XYZ file of C-alpha atoms in Angstrom:
93
model
C -0.779 14.912 26.273
C -0.411 12.031 28.790
C -2.580 11.517 31.844
C -0.268 11.991 34.811
C -2.660 12.893 37.610
C -6.261 12.327 38.622
C -8.830 13.380 41.177
C -12.317 12.167 41.959
C -14.799 13.889 44.262
C -18.200 13.263 45.600
C -20.804 15.747 46.802
C -22.067 14.971 50.295
C -25.336 16.173 51.741
C -25.789 15.275 55.381
C -29.146 16.076 57.012
C -29.477 17.406 60.483
C -29.413 14.702 63.152
C -29.305 14.584 66.936
C -25.520 14.333 66.596
C -24.762 16.804 63.760
C -25.969 19.927 62.031
C -27.027 19.726 58.406
C -24.146 20.317 56.014
C -23.077 19.871 52.439
C -19.489 19.529 51.273
C -17.117 18.200 48.596
C -15.128 15.110 49.556
C -12.016 14.188 47.625
C -12.227 10.387 47.358
C -9.201 9.713 45.135
C -6.209 11.826 44.265
C -2.796 11.127 42.775
C 0.005 12.393 40.589
C 2.467 10.032 38.859
C 5.656 9.897 40.919
C 7.762 11.067 37.922
C 5.607 14.159 37.435
C 5.311 15.424 41.014
C 6.468 18.854 42.105
C 5.580 20.326 38.735
C 2.299 22.021 39.700
C -0.056 19.272 38.575
C -1.428 18.480 42.041
C -1.738 22.242 42.737
C -3.682 22.654 39.501
C -5.989 19.729 40.332
C -6.743 21.117 43.746
C -7.212 24.573 42.282
C -9.882 23.153 40.050
C -11.560 21.276 42.924
C -11.545 24.359 45.182
C -12.921 26.545 42.393
C -15.663 24.004 41.616
C -16.579 23.843 45.316
C -16.696 27.634 45.645
C -18.687 28.123 42.404
C -21.119 25.462 43.502
C -21.639 26.866 47.011
C -19.937 24.069 48.932
C -17.792 24.639 51.971
C -15.662 22.824 52.995
C -13.608 20.484 50.824
C -12.626 17.413 52.815
C -10.339 14.398 52.344
C -8.678 11.673 54.375
C -5.068 10.607 54.241
C -3.090 7.844 55.918
C -1.114 9.063 58.907
C 2.111 7.423 57.619
C 1.929 9.197 54.232
C 4.196 12.140 55.087
C 4.542 13.339 51.500
C 0.753 13.515 51.027
C 0.349 15.196 54.436
C 2.862 17.871 53.555
C 1.276 18.452 50.149
C -2.297 18.724 51.543
C -1.118 21.090 54.269
C 0.606 23.209 51.593
C -2.775 23.404 49.861
C -4.363 24.866 53.054
C -5.904 21.681 54.518
C -5.887 21.310 58.304
C -6.652 18.332 60.529
C -10.036 18.559 62.244
C -10.826 14.913 62.949
C -8.874 11.758 63.669
C -9.800 8.111 63.079
C -8.368 5.667 65.577
C -8.233 1.901 65.867
C -7.440 -0.711 68.452
C -5.756 -3.767 67.052
C -6.303 -7.161 68.788
């Protein structure tokens, strides 16, 4: 009966531009499972719901971003079928 995980999404519609084709997709903006409740299928269930919602609504793909140092999250997202297709980089002064 307790809330131990959460996910928030947004629907993105990007029009065609000189730099991109038109596309619509689901973006996961926030996602988390309480540390004490991880590895119990909660995250899998949340992503199952998100993927089903996206499929039922005609959206492809589902996207998210994750910090490069967050190895646990990277492993989890990869186990859910996510792959890296883009990389953000920075130059620190």
